[in-house]
């Protein structure tokens, strides 16, 4: 299966896990975009689905396609959130934030009763950190000081776009932390959360209920114990 077809097939499969009517978390990224297209088709067909977007991009897409949305403030009674990931470990822990949206994604993930992650098999690893660095969203104020603290945990790289620092939807910076292969991602998530200036890390520990994986052998469903 080519990567584009893999994304389409997991996005379609995720639609099957939605309630007939209810509130749906709308993830961010190229796979989530295909899922949002599918939600819009269901809404046009008469399904009463309301979305909670995890980024300005997902909000704009959903608005353009006519998906009714709840406001940014929350709280939201989310039945199912569907989102992509950059890396998925054997324990179904995740690294997210390749698109820099992980803070909002984590807030929406936490509000959802069920979290469905849609990936192709290139995202699978045994332990987190084998394939991807840990994105860390950092407040602008004191960001170089915060980056120094992060540097004690591993080499950090400021995320750039066209040579300039890339800014999140909330105006913050992203540092990608090469923390190595993680035996205990929960410990690193906690440690990062304690650093002043860190808004949120892209580590999602025990936050996936179902992972849909598309690959050469077709579609697989992995479920958290
Ligand atoms: C954005 C994310 C995305 O879900 C992640 O980067 C996967 O994106 P894609 O489906 O394009 O591979 O975490 O912050």
CSV table of C-alpha atoms and ligand atoms in Angstrom, one decimal:
chain,number,residue,atom,x,y,z
A,1,UNK,CA,0.0,0.0,0.0
A,2,UNK,CA,1.5,3.4,-0.9
A,3,UNK,CA,1.6,6.0,1.9
A,4,UNK,CA,-1.2,8.1,0.4
A,5,UNK,CA,-3.5,5.0,0.2
A,6,UNK,CA,-2.5,3.9,3.7
A,7,UNK,CA,-3.6,7.3,5.1
A,8,UNK,CA,-6.9,7.2,3.2
A,9,UNK,CA,-7.7,3.7,4.4
A,10,UNK,CA,-7.1,4.4,8.1
A,11,UNK,CA,-9.0,7.7,7.9
A,12,UNK,CA,-12.0,5.8,6.4
A,13,UNK,CA,-11.7,3.1,9.0
A,14,UNK,CA,-11.8,5.7,11.8
A,15,UNK,CA,-15.2,6.9,10.5
A,16,UNK,CA,-16.6,3.5,11.4
A,17,UNK,CA,-15.8,4.1,15.1
A,18,UNK,CA,-17.8,7.3,15.4
A,19,UNK,CA,-21.1,7.4,17.2
A,20,UNK,CA,-24.3,7.9,15.2
A,21,UNK,CA,-24.6,11.3,16.8
A,22,UNK,CA,-22.2,13.1,19.1
A,23,UNK,CA,-19.0,15.2,19.6
A,24,UNK,CA,-15.8,14.3,17.7
A,25,UNK,CA,-12.3,15.6,18.4
A,26,UNK,CA,-10.7,16.6,15.0
A,27,UNK,CA,-7.0,15.9,15.0
A,28,UNK,CA,-4.3,17.7,13.0
A,29,UNK,CA,-2.0,16.6,10.2
A,30,UNK,CA,-2.3,15.0,6.8
A,31,UNK,CA,-4.0,11.8,8.0
A,32,UNK,CA,-6.4,13.7,10.3
A,33,UNK,CA,-7.2,16.0,7.3
A,34,UNK,CA,-8.5,13.0,5.4
A,35,UNK,CA,-10.6,12.0,8.4
A,36,UNK,CA,-12.1,15.5,8.6
A,37,UNK,CA,-13.0,15.2,4.9
A,38,UNK,CA,-14.9,12.0,5.8
A,39,UNK,CA,-16.7,13.6,8.8
A,40,UNK,CA,-17.9,16.4,6.5
A,41,UNK,CA,-19.4,13.7,4.2
A,42,UNK,CA,-21.2,12.1,7.1
A,43,UNK,CA,-22.5,15.5,8.2
A,44,UNK,CA,-23.7,16.3,4.7
A,45,UNK,CA,-25.5,12.9,4.7
A,46,UNK,CA,-27.4,13.9,7.8
A,47,UNK,CA,-25.3,12.6,10.7
A,48,UNK,CA,-25.5,15.0,13.7
A,49,UNK,CA,-21.8,15.2,14.5
A,50,UNK,CA,-20.2,18.3,16.1
A,51,UNK,CA,-16.4,18.8,16.0
A,52,UNK,CA,-13.7,20.1,18.4
A,53,UNK,CA,-10.7,21.1,16.3
A,54,UNK,CA,-7.1,20.7,17.6
A,55,UNK,CA,-5.6,23.5,15.5
A,56,UNK,CA,-6.4,26.6,13.5
A,57,UNK,CA,-5.8,24.5,10.3
A,58,UNK,CA,-8.3,21.8,11.4
A,59,UNK,CA,-10.8,24.5,12.5
A,60,UNK,CA,-10.5,26.3,9.1
A,61,UNK,CA,-10.9,23.0,7.2
A,62,UNK,CA,-14.0,22.0,9.3
A,63,UNK,CA,-15.6,25.4,8.9
A,64,UNK,CA,-15.0,25.4,5.1
A,65,UNK,CA,-16.6,21.9,4.9
A,66,UNK,CA,-19.6,22.9,7.0
A,67,UNK,CA,-18.9,20.7,10.1
A,68,UNK,CA,-20.6,22.3,13.2
A,69,UNK,CA,-18.0,23.1,15.8
A,70,UNK,CA,-17.9,23.8,19.5
A,71,UNK,CA,-15.9,26.8,20.8
A,72,UNK,CA,-12.2,26.7,21.9
A,73,UNK,CA,-12.9,27.2,25.6
A,74,UNK,CA,-14.3,23.8,26.4
A,75,UNK,CA,-15.2,21.8,28.4
A,76,UNK,CA,-16.4,19.5,25.7
A,77,UNK,CA,-18.3,16.2,26.0
A,78,UNK,CA,-16.1,14.5,23.3
A,79,UNK,CA,-17.2,10.9,22.5
A,80,UNK,CA,-14.3,10.1,20.2
A,81,UNK,CA,-11.2,12.0,19.1
A,82,UNK,CA,-9.3,10.8,16.0
A,83,UNK,CA,-5.8,12.0,15.5
A,84,UNK,CA,-2.5,11.1,13.8
A,85,UNK,CA,0.9,10.4,15.4
A,86,UNK,CA,4.5,10.6,14.5
A,87,UNK,CA,5.6,7.5,16.4
A,88,UNK,CA,3.6,4.7,18.2
A,89,UNK,CA,5.4,2.3,20.6
A,90,UNK,CA,4.5,-1.3,21.3
A,91,UNK,CA,2.8,-0.1,24.5
A,92,UNK,CA,0.8,2.3,22.3
A,93,UNK,CA,2.4,5.4,23.7
A,94,UNK,CA,2.8,8.2,21.2
A,95,UNK,CA,5.1,11.0,20.1
A,96,UNK,CA,3.0,13.7,18.5
A,97,UNK,CA,3.7,17.3,17.4
A,98,UNK,CA,5.3,16.8,14.0
A,99,UNK,CA,2.8,19.5,13.0
A,100,UNK,CA,3.4,21.5,16.2
A,101,UNK,CA,-0.2,21.1,17.4
A,102,UNK,CA,0.4,18.7,20.2
A,103,UNK,CA,-0.6,21.0,23.1
A,104,UNK,CA,-4.2,21.5,21.8
A,105,UNK,CA,-4.2,17.9,20.7
A,106,UNK,CA,-3.3,16.8,24.2
A,107,UNK,CA,-6.1,18.9,25.7
A,108,UNK,CA,-8.7,17.5,23.3
A,109,UNK,CA,-7.3,14.0,23.8
A,110,UNK,CA,-7.7,14.3,27.5
A,111,UNK,CA,-11.3,15.5,27.1
A,112,UNK,CA,-12.3,12.5,24.9
A,113,UNK,CA,-13.9,9.3,26.2
A,114,UNK,CA,-12.1,7.3,23.4
A,115,UNK,CA,-9.0,8.2,21.5
A,116,UNK,CA,-8.4,6.7,18.1
A,117,UNK,CA,-5.0,7.1,16.5
A,118,UNK,CA,-4.6,6.7,12.7
A,119,UNK,CA,-1.1,5.9,11.3
A,120,UNK,CA,0.6,3.9,8.6
A,121,UNK,CA,3.1,1.2,9.7
A,122,UNK,CA,6.1,3.4,9.2
A,123,UNK,CA,5.2,5.1,12.4
A,124,UNK,CA,5.5,1.9,14.6
A,125,UNK,CA,8.5,1.3,16.8
A,126,UNK,CA,9.4,-0.9,19.8
A,127,UNK,CA,10.1,2.0,22.1
A,128,UNK,CA,9.5,5.8,21.7
A,129,UNK,CA,12.5,7.8,20.5
A,130,UNK,CA,13.6,5.2,18.0
A,131,UNK,CA,12.2,7.2,15.1
A,132,UNK,CA,11.3,10.7,16.3
A,133,UNK,CA,12.5,13.4,18.6
A,134,UNK,CA,10.2,14.8,21.3
A,135,UNK,CA,8.6,18.1,20.3
A,136,UNK,CA,8.4,20.5,23.2
A,137,UNK,CA,6.3,23.7,23.0
A,138,UNK,CA,8.1,26.5,24.8
A,139,UNK,CA,6.8,29.9,25.9
A,140,UNK,CA,8.4,32.9,24.1
A,141,UNK,CA,9.4,34.5,27.4
A,142,UNK,CA,12.7,33.2,28.5
A,143,UNK,CA,12.8,30.6,25.7
A,144,UNK,CA,16.6,30.5,25.5
A,145,UNK,CA,16.8,29.9,29.2
A,146,UNK,CA,14.2,27.1,28.9
A,147,UNK,CA,16.1,25.7,25.9
A,148,UNK,CA,19.2,25.5,28.1
A,149,UNK,CA,17.3,23.5,30.7
A,150,UNK,CA,16.0,21.2,28.0
A,151,UNK,CA,19.5,20.8,26.7
A,152,UNK,CA,20.3,19.0,30.0
A,153,UNK,CA,18.0,16.2,28.8
A,154,UNK,CA,19.5,15.9,25.3
A,155,UNK,CA,20.4,17.9,22.2
A,156,UNK,CA,17.7,20.4,21.3
A,157,UNK,CA,16.9,21.9,17.9
A,158,UNK,CA,14.8,25.0,17.5
A,159,UNK,CA,12.1,24.2,14.8
A,160,UNK,CA,12.5,26.6,11.9
A,161,UNK,CA,10.5,27.4,8.8
A,162,UNK,CA,12.1,29.2,5.9
A,163,UNK,CA,15.0,30.0,8.2
A,164,UNK,CA,12.9,31.7,10.8
A,165,UNK,CA,11.6,30.2,14.1
A,166,UNK,CA,8.4,28.3,13.5
A,167,UNK,CA,5.6,29.6,15.8
A,168,UNK,CA,2.6,27.5,17.1
A,169,UNK,CA,-1.0,28.6,16.8
A,170,UNK,CA,-0.5,30.1,20.3
A,171,UNK,CA,2.6,32.0,19.3
A,172,UNK,CA,5.0,29.7,21.1
A,173,UNK,CA,8.2,28.0,19.9
A,174,UNK,CA,9.0,24.4,19.3
A,175,UNK,CA,12.2,22.7,20.4
A,176,UNK,CA,12.8,19.1,19.2
A,177,UNK,CA,14.5,17.2,21.9
A,178,UNK,CA,16.7,14.2,21.0
A,179,UNK,CA,16.2,12.4,24.3
A,180,UNK,CA,17.2,9.0,22.9
A,181,UNK,CA,15.2,5.8,23.1
A,182,UNK,CA,12.8,6.1,26.0
A,183,UNK,CA,12.4,3.2,28.5
A,184,UNK,CA,10.1,5.3,30.6
A,185,UNK,CA,8.3,8.0,28.5
A,186,UNK,CA,6.0,8.8,31.4
A,187,UNK,CA,9.0,9.9,33.5
A,188,UNK,CA,10.3,12.2,30.8
A,189,UNK,CA,6.8,13.6,30.2
A,190,UNK,CA,6.5,14.4,34.0
A,191,UNK,CA,10.0,15.9,34.0
A,192,UNK,CA,9.3,18.2,31.0
A,193,UNK,CA,6.0,19.2,32.6
A,194,UNK,CA,7.9,20.5,35.7
A,195,UNK,CA,10.2,22.8,33.7
A,196,UNK,CA,9.1,26.5,33.9
A,197,UNK,CA,8.5,27.8,30.3
A,198,UNK,CA,7.6,24.4,28.9
A,199,UNK,CA,4.0,24.6,27.7
A,200,UNK,CA,3.6,20.9,26.7
A,201,UNK,CA,5.6,18.0,25.3
A,202,UNK,CA,4.5,15.7,22.5
A,203,UNK,CA,4.7,12.6,24.6
A,204,UNK,CA,1.3,11.0,24.9
A,205,UNK,CA,1.6,8.2,27.5
A,206,UNK,CA,-1.4,5.8,27.8
A,207,UNK,CA,-3.5,8.2,25.8
A,208,UNK,CA,-4.5,5.9,22.9
A,209,UNK,CA,-7.4,3.5,23.2
A,210,UNK,CA,-7.3,2.2,19.6
A,211,UNK,CA,-4.6,2.5,17.0
A,212,UNK,CA,-5.5,1.9,13.4
A,213,UNK,CA,-2.5,0.9,11.3
A,214,UNK,CA,-2.4,0.6,7.6
A,215,UNK,CA,0.4,-1.3,5.9
A,216,UNK,CA,1.3,-3.8,3.3
A,217,UNK,CA,-0.8,-6.5,5.0
A,218,UNK,CA,-3.9,-4.3,5.1
A,219,UNK,CA,-5.5,-2.7,8.1
A,220,UNK,CA,-4.8,-3.7,11.7
A,221,UNK,CA,-6.5,-2.6,14.9
A,222,UNK,CA,-4.4,-2.4,18.0
A,223,UNK,CA,-6.2,-1.9,21.3
A,224,UNK,CA,-4.7,-0.7,24.6
A,225,UNK,CA,-5.1,-3.3,27.4
B,1,LIG,C1,0.5,17.3,14.6
B,1,LIG,C2,0.5,15.8,14.9
B,1,LIG,C3,0.2,14.9,13.8
B,1,LIG,O1,-0.9,14.1,14.2
B,1,LIG,C4,1.4,14.1,13.4
B,1,LIG,O2,2.4,14.9,13.1
B,1,LIG,C5,1.1,13.1,12.3
B,1,LIG,O3,0.8,13.8,11.1
B,1,LIG,P1,0.6,13.1,9.7
B,1,LIG,O4,-0.7,12.4,9.8
B,1,LIG,O5,0.7,14.2,8.7
B,1,LIG,O6,1.8,12.1,9.5
B,1,LIG,O7,0.9,15.4,16.0
B,1,LIG,O8,0.9,18.0,15.7
